[in-house]
Coordinates of C-alpha atoms in Angstrom, one line a residue:
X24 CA 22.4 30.3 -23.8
X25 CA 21.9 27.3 -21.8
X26 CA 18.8 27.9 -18.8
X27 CA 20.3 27.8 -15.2
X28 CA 18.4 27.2 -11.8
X29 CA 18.5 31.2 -11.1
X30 CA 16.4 33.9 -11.9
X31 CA 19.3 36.2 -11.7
X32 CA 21.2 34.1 -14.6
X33 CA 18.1 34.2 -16.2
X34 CA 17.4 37.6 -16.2
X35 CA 21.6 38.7 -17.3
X36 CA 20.7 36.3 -20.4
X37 CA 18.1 38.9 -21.3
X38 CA 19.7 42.0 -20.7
X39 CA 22.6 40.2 -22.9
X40 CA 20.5 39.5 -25.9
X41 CA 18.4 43.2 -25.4
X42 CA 22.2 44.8 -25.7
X43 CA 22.8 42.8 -28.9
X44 CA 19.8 43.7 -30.3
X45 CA 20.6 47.2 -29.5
X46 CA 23.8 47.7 -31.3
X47 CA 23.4 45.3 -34.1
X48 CA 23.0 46.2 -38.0
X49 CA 20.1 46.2 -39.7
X50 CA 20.4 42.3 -40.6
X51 CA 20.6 41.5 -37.3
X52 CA 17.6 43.4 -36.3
X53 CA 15.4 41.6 -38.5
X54 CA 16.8 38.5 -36.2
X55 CA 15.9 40.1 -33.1
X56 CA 12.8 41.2 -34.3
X57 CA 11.9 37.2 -34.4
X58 CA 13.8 36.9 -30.7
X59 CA 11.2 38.8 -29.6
X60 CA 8.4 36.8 -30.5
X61 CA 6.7 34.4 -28.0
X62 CA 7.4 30.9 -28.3
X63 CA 4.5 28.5 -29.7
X64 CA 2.6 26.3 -27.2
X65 CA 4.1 23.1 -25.5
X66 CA 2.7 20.2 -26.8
X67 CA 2.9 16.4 -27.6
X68 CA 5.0 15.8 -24.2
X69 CA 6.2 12.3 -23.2
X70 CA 9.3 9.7 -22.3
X71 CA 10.5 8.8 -25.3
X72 CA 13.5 7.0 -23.4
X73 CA 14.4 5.4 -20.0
X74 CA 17.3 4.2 -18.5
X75 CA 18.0 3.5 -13.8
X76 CA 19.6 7.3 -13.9
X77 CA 18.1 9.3 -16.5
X78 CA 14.6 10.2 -18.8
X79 CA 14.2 11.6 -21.6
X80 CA 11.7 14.1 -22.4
X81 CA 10.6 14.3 -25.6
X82 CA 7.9 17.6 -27.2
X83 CA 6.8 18.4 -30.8
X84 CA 8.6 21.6 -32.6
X85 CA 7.3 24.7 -31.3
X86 CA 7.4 27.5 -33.6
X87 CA 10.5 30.5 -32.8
X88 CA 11.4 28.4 -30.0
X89 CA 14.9 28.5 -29.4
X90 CA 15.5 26.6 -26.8
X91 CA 13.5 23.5 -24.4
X92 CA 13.7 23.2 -20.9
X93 CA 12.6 20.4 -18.8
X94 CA 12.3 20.8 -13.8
X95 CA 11.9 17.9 -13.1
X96 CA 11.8 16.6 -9.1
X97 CA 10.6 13.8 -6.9
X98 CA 8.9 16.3 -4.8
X99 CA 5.4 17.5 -6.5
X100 CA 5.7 20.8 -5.1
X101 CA 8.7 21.6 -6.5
X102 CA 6.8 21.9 -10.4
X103 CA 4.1 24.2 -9.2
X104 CA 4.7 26.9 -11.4
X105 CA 4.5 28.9 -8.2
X106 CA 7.6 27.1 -6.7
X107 CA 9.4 27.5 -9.7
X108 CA 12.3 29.6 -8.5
X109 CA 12.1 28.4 -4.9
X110 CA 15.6 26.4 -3.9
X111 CA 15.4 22.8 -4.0
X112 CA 17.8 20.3 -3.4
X113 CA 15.5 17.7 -5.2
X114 CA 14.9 19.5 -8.8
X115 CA 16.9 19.2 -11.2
X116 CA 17.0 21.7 -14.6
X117 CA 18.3 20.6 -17.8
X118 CA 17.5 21.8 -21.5
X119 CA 18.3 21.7 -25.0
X120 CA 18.4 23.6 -28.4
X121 CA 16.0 20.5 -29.6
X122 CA 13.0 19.2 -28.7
X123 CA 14.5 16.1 -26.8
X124 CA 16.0 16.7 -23.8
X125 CA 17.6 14.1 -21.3
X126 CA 16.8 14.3 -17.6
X127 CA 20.1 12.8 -15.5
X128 CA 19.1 11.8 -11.8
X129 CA 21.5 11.5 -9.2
X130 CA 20.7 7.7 -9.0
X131 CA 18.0 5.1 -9.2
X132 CA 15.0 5.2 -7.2
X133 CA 11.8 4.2 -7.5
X134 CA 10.3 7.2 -6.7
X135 CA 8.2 9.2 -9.2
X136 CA 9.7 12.4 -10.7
X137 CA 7.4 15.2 -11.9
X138 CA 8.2 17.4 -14.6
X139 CA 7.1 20.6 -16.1
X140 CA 8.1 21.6 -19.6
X141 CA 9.1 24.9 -21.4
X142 CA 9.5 26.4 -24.5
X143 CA 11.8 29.1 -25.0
X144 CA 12.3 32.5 -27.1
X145 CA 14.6 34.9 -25.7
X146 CA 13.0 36.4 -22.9
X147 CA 9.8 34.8 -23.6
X148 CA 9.2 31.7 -21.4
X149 CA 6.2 29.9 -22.1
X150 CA 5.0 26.5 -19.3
X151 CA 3.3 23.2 -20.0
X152 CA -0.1 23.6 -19.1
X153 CA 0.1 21.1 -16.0
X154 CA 3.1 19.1 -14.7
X155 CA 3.8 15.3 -15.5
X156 CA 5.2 12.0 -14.0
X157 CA 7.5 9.2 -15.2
X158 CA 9.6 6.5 -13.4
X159 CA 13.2 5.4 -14.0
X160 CA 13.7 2.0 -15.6
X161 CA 14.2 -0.9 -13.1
X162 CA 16.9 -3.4 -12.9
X163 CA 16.4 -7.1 -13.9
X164 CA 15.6 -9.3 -11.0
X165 CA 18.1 -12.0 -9.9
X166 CA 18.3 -15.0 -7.7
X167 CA 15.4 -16.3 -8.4
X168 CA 14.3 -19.4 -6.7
X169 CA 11.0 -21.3 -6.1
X170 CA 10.4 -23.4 -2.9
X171 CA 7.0 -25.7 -2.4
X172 CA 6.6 -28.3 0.8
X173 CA 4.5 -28.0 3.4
X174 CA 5.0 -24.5 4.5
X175 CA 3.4 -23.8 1.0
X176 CA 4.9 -22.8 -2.6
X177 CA 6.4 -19.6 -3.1
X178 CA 8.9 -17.4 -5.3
X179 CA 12.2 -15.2 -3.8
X180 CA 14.5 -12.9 -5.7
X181 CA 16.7 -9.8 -5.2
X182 CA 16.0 -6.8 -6.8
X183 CA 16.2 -3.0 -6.2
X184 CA 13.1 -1.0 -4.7
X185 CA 10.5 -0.9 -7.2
X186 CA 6.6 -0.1 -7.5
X187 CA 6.0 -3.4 -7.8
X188 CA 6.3 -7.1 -9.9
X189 CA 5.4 -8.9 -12.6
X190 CA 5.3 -13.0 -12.1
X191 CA 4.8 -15.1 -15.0
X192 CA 3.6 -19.1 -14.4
X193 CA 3.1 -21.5 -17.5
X194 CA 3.6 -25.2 -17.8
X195 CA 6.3 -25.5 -19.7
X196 CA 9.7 -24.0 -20.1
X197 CA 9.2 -21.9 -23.1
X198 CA 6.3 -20.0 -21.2
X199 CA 4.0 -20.8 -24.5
X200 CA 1.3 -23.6 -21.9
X201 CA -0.4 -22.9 -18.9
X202 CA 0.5 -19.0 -19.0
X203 CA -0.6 -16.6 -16.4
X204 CA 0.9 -13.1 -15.0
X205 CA -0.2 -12.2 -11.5
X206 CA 0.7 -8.4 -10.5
X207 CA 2.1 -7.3 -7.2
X208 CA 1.7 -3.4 -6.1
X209 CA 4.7 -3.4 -3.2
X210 CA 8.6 -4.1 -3.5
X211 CA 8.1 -7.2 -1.2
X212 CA 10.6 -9.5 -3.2
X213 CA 8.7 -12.5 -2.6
X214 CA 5.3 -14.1 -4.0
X215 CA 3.1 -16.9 -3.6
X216 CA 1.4 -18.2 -6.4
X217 CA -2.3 -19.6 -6.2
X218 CA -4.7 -22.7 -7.8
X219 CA -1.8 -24.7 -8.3
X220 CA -1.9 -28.5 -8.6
X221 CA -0.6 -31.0 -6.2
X222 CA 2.2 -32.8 -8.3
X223 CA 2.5 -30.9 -11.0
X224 CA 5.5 -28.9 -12.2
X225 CA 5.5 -24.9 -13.1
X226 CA 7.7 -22.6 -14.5
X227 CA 8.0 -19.3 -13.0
X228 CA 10.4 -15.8 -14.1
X229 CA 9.8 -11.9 -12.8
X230 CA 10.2 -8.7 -13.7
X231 CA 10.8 -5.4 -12.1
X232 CA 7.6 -3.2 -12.6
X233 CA 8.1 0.7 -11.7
X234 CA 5.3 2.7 -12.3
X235 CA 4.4 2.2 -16.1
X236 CA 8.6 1.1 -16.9
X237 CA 9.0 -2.7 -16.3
X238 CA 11.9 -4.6 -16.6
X239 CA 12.9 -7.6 -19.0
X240 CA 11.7 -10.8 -17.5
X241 CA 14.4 -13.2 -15.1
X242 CA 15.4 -16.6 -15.8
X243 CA 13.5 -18.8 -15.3
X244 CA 12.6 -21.3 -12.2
X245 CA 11.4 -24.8 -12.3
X246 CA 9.0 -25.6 -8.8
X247 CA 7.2 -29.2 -8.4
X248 CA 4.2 -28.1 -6.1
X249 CA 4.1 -30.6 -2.8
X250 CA 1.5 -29.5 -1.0
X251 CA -2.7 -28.2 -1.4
X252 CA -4.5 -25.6 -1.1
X253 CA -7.5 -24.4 1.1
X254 CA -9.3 -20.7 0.5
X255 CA -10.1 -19.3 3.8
X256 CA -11.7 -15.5 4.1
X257 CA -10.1 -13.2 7.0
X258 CA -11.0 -9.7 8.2
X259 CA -10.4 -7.0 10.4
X260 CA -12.5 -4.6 11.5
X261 CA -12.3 -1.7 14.4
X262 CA -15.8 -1.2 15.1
X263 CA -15.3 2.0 17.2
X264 CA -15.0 1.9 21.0
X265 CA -18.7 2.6 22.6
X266 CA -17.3 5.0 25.5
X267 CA -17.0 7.1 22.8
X268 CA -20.8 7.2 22.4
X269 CA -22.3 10.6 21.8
X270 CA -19.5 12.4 20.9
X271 CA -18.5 14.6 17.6
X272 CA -16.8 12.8 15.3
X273 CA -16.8 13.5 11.3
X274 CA -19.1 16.2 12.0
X275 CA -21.5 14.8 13.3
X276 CA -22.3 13.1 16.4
X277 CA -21.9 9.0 17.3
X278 CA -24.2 7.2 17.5
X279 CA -24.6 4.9 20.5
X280 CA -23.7 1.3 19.8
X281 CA -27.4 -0.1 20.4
X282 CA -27.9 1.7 17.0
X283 CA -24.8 1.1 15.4
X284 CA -24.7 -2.7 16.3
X285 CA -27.1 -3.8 13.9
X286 CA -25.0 -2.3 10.6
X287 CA -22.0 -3.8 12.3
X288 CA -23.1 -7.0 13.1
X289 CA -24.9 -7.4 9.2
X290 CA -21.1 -6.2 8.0
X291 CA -20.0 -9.5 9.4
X292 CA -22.6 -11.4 8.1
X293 CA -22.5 -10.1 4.4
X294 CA -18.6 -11.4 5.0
X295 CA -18.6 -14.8 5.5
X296 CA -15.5 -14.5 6.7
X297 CA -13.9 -17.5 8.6
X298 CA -11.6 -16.0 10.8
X299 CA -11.5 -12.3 12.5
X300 CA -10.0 -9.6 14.2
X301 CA -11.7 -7.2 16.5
X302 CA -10.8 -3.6 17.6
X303 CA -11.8 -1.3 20.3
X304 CA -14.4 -4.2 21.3
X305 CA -14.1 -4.0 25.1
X306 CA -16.7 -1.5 26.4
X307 CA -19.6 -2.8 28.5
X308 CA -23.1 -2.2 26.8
X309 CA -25.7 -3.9 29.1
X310 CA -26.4 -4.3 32.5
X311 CA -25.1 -7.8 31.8
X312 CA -21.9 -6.8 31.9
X313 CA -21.0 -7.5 28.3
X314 CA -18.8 -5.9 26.0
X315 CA -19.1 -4.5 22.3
X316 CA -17.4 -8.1 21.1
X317 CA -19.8 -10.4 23.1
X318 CA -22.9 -8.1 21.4
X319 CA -21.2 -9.1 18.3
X320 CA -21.0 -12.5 18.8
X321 CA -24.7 -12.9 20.3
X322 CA -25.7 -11.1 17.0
X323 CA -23.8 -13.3 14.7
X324 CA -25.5 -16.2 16.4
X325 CA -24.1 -19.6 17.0
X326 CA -22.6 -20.0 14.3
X327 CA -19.8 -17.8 15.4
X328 CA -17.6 -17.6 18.6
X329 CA -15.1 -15.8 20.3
X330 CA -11.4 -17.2 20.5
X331 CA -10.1 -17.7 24.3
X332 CA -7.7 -15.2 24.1
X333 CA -7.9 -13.7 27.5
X334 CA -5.2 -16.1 29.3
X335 CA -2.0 -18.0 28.8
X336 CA 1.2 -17.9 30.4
X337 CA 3.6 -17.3 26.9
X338 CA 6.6 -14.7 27.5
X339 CA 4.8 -11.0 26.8
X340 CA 1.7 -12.3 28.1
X341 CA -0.2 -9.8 29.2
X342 CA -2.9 -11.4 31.9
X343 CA -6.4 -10.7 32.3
X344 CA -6.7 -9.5 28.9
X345 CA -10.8 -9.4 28.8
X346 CA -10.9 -5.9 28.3
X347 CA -8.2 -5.0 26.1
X348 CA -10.4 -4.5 23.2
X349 CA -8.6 -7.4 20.3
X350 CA -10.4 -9.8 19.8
X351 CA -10.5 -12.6 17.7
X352 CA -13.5 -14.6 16.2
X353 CA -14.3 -17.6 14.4
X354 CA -16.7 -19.5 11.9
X355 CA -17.8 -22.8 13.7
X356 CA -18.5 -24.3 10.7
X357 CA -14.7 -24.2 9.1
X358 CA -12.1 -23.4 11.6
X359 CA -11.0 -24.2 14.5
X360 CA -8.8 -23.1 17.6
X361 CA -6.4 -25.5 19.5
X362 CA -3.7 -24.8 21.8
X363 CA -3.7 -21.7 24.4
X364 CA -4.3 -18.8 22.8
X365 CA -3.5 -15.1 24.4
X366 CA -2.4 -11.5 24.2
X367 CA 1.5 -9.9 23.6
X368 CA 2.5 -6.3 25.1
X369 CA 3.7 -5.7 21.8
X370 CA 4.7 -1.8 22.8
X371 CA 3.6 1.7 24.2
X372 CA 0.4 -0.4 25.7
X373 CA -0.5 -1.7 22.9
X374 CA -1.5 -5.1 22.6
X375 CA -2.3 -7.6 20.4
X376 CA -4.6 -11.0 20.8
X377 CA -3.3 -14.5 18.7
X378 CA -4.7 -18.1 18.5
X379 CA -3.6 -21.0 16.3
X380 CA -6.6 -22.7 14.3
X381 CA -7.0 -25.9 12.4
X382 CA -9.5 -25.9 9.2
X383 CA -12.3 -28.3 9.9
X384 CA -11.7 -29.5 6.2
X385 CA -8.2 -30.6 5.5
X386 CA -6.4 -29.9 8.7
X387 CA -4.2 -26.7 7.6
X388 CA -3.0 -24.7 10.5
X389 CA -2.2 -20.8 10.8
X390 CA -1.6 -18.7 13.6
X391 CA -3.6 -15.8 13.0
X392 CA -3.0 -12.1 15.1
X393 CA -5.2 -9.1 16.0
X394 CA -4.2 -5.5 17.4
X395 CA -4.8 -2.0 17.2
X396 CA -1.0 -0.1 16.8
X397 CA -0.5 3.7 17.2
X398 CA -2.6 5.9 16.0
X399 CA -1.5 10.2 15.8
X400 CA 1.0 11.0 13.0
X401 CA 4.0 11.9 13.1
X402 CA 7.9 10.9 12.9
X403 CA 7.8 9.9 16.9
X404 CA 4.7 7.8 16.1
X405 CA 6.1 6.3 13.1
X406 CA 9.1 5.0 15.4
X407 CA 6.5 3.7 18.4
X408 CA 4.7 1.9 15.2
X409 CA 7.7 0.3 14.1
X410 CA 9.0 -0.9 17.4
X411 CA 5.2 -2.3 18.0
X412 CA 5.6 -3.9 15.1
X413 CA 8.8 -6.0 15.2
X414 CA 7.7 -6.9 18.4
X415 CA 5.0 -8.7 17.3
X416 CA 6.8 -10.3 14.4
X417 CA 9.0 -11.1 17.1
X418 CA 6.6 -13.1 19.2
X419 CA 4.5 -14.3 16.3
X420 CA 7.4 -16.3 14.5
X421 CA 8.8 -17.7 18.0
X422 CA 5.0 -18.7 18.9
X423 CA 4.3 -20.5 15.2
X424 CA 7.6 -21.8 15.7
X425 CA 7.1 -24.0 19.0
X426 CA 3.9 -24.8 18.0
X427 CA 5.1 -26.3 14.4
X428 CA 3.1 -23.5 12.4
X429 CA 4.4 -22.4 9.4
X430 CA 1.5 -19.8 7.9
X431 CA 1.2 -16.7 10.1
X432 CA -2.0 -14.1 8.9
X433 CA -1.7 -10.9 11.1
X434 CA -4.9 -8.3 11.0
X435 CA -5.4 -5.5 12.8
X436 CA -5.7 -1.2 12.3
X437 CA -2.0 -0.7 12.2
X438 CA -3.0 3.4 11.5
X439 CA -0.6 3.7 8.6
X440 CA -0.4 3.0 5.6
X441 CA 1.8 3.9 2.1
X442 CA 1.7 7.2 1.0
X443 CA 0.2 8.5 4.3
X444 CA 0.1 12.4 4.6
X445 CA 3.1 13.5 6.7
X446 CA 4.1 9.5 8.0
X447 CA 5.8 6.9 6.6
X448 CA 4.8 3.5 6.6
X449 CA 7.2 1.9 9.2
X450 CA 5.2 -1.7 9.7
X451 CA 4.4 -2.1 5.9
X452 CA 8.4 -1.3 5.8
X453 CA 9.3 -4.1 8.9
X454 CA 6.6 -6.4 6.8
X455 CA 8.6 -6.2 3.8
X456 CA 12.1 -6.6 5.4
X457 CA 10.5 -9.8 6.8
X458 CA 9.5 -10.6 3.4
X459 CA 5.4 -10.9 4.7
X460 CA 3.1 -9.8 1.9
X461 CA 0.2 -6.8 2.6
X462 CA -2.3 -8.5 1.5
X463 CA -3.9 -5.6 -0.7
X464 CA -0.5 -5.2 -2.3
X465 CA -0.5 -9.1 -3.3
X466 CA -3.9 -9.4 -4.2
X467 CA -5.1 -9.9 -7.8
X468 CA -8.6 -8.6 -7.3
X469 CA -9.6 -5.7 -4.9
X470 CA -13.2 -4.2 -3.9
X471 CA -14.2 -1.0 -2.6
X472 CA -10.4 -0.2 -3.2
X473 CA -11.1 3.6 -3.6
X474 CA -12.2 4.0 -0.2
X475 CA -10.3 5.0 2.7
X476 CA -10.9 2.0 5.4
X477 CA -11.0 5.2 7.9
X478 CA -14.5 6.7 7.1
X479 CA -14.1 9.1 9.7
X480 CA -17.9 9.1 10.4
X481 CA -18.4 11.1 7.1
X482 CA -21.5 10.8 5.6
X483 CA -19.6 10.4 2.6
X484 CA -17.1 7.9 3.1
X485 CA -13.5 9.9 1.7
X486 CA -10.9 7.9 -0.4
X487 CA -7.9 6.5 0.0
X488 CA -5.6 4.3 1.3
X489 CA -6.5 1.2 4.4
X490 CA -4.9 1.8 8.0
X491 CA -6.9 -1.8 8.5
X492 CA -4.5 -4.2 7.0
X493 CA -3.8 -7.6 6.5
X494 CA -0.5 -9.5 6.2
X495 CA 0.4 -13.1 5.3
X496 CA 3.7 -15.1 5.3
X497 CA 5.1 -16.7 2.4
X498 CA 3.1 -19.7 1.3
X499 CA 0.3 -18.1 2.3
X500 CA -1.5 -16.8 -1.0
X501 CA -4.0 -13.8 -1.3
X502 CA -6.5 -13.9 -4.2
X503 CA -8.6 -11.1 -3.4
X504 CA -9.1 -7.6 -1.6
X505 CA -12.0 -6.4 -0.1
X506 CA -13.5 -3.4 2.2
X507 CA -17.3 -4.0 2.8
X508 CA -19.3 -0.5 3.3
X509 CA -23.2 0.2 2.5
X510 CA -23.6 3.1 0.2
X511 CA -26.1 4.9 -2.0
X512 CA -25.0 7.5 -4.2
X513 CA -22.1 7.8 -2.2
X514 CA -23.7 8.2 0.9
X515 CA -24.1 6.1 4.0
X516 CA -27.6 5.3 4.8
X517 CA -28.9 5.6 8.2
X518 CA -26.4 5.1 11.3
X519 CA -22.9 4.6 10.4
X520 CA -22.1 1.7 12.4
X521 CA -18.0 2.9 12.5
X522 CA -15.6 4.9 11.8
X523 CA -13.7 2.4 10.1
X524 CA -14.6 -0.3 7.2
X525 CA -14.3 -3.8 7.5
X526 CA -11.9 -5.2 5.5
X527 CA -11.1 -8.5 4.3
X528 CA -8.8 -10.8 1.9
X529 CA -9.7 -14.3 0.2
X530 CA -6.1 -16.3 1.3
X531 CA -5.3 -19.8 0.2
X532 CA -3.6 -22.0 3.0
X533 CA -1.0 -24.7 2.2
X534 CA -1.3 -28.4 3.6

């Protein structure tokens, strides 16, 4: 009898096979005597076969099993053995005589299914000991082309959603010189390679990575690179509004920013970073009238200053911006700003400070973007974070455009993130549409990745994913990932100086 998604249908197939046993002949009975045994344990589970619409689930021999069954569903909760027999438009029940049985999905997606496995005797129904996850096979990417001048060199294709990409580079057409894979972790169908030569010629194909199921590689794409490249560090950091001074948070209480400042300030300076963003750094801390940012900069020393960003007459300009709490600053030494810079409304008063720069060193230019978006959760929020942010796209690109500018970072805590409890991650989302790269997702290297960038004034700092995020436009590379946090054993030592991490990304500019 073939399993259906019912209990009742479950339960008539064992009143059937009780009535057999009931009434049959002595022959028979010895059969049912070995119906009623339980089945033998599940074991040796795994995909032994994927294709974009099905799996197939493959288990050793149990013994006086009669039948396998496979629940499988995108939603986790719906393979809690508890949730078993709960309705579910999402799980899907399938089963076989053998032990191999294939799972059909309504379509692709590049979400992850969870599955729980059963062996079968009869009435006897014995469960995998814990629940497991597979992804459907991606389809090839296509259109692949390759583009290098003096907004950069980078790669763009078509492809279904996916988990993320594989880019091969070598030096010659046969991919056997010069070979390197770099390893994206978003479905943002465009990459920019990194520590490429001026002049030279590279080969370049993708695939289609979806959880642990990859596709076979593209053809292939021949770019001669025509412009340089200059690493430049960039960070953003919310170092938690001083008005909020005193108050619980995280369990405990805040400290005041003349204690926190010191840890905050040494953050920065353990950086190195060449360019900044700045949240919630408008409260006044002295007598002196000056705010969390200016106690920053004093502290950095002179080596550092703060952009103008407090006027301008661009359209969304808001005026008198001292004290709207983005700010952005720079390293002396290797960057610096031209032009006027300012701040956007960019939605829901929300705001969001900009300012070209120039590298000292070679003359590359980037418009580079601070702001605090949104932050409770929540569909309604979601939509407000997603309107912020295709505003500021908006703006940016018309800004970078009349000014020339070609490479656009944006920083800020944009209070989402993917894979966020209960929210889903509108700007990453209006990022990707607008093919700019999160710069965690694109990096090759990552630091204190475990850690949630929201420490939430725990004394030990939680994991998980960054609200504090960092974008880049094509031709704009990202080699590393970073979050910069002082603990022992765990713990923060001493006054937490935020309730959010500084985080930053090693970027390579094109000139």
């Amino acid at each position: 009898m073939t399993p259906t998604r019912t209990r009742r249908a479950r339960t008539l197939g064992i009143a059937t096979g009780a009535l057999l046993a009931a009434t049959a002949l002595p022959a028979v009975a010895a059969q049912a005597s070995t119906a009623d045994r339980w089945p033998g344990p599940v074991s040796g589970v795994h995909v032994s076969a994927r294709t974009a619409t099905s799996f197939t689930v493959g288990l050793d021999i149990a013994a006086y099993a009669s039948w396998y069954r496979v629940e499988a569903s995108t939603d986790e909760s719906d393979i809690w053995i508890a949730n078993l027999d709960r309705p579910s438009t999402h799980r899907i029940v399938t089963g076989a005589a053998k032990p191999s049985i294939v799972v059909r999905t309504p379509g692709y997606t590049a979400a992850t299914y969870y599955y729980r496995v059963a062996t079968i005797n009869g009435s006897h129904v014995r469960w995998s000991s814990a629940y497991h996850q597979t992804h459907l096979a991606p389809a090839t990417p296509t259109a692949l082309t390759g583009v290098s001048g003096a907004a950069g060199t980078y790669l763009s294709w078509d492809s279904p959603t996916t988990t993320g990409f594989g880019i091969e580079q070598a030096t010659n057409s046969s991919f056997t010189t010069g070979d390197r894979v770099y390893t994206t972790a978003n479905s943002t169908q465009r990459f920019t390679p990194y520590g490429l030569s001026r002049g030279s010629t590279y080969w370049f194909r993708v695939r289609s990575i979806n959880g642990a199921t990859v596709s076979p590689y593209s053809g292939s794409v021949a770019v001669t690179v025509a412009s340089s490249e200059r690493p430049l560090r960039v960070l953003t950091y919310n170092v938690l509004s001083a008005t909020f001074d005193g108050s619980a948070i995280g369990g405990s209480t805040q400290a005041p920013w003349s204690q926190r400042r010191a840890e905050a300030v040494a953050l920065l300076k353990q950086s190195g970073a060449d360019v900044f963003a700045v949240q919630e750094g408008a409260a006044v801390v002295n007598a002196a009238g000056d705010r969390q940012v200016d106690s920053i900069a004093t502290g950095l020393g002179t080596g550092y200053a703060i952009a103008n960003t407090d006027h301008g007459s661009n359209p969304g300009q808001v005026p008198n911006s001292r004290y709207t709490g983005n700010y952005i600053l720079y390293n002396r030494a290797t960057v610096t700003p031209y032009g006027t810079g300012g701040h956007w409304m960019i939605g829901y008063l929300h705001k969001a400070a900009y300012h070209l720069f120039r590298d000292d060193k070679t003359g590359a230019k980037f418009l580079f973007l601070g702001t605090h978006l949104t932050s409770p959760r929540g569909p309604s929020y979601d939509l407000q974070r997603r309107a912020e942010t295709i505003n500021l796209i908006t703006l940016a690109r018309a800004y970078a455009a009349a000014n020339q500018v070609t490479s656009i970072v944006y920083g800020g805590d944009i209070n989402s993130w993917p894979g966020r409890y209960l929210t889903t991650d509108m700007p990453g989302n209006q990022m990707k549409l607008n093919k700019t790269s999160d710069a965690f997702q694109a990096a090759q290297a990552h630091s204190n990745a475990g850690y949630s960038s929201i420490n939430s004034y725990l004394r030990y700092p939680p994991m998980g994913g960054s609200a504090d995020r960092l974008f880049v436009t094509g031709g704009v590379a990202v080699r590393d990932w970073g979050q910069l946090l002082h603990v022992y054993g765990g713990a923060f030592v001493g006054v937490i100086p935020s309730d959010h991490n500084p985080v930053y990304a090693d970027i390579v500019l094109p000139y």
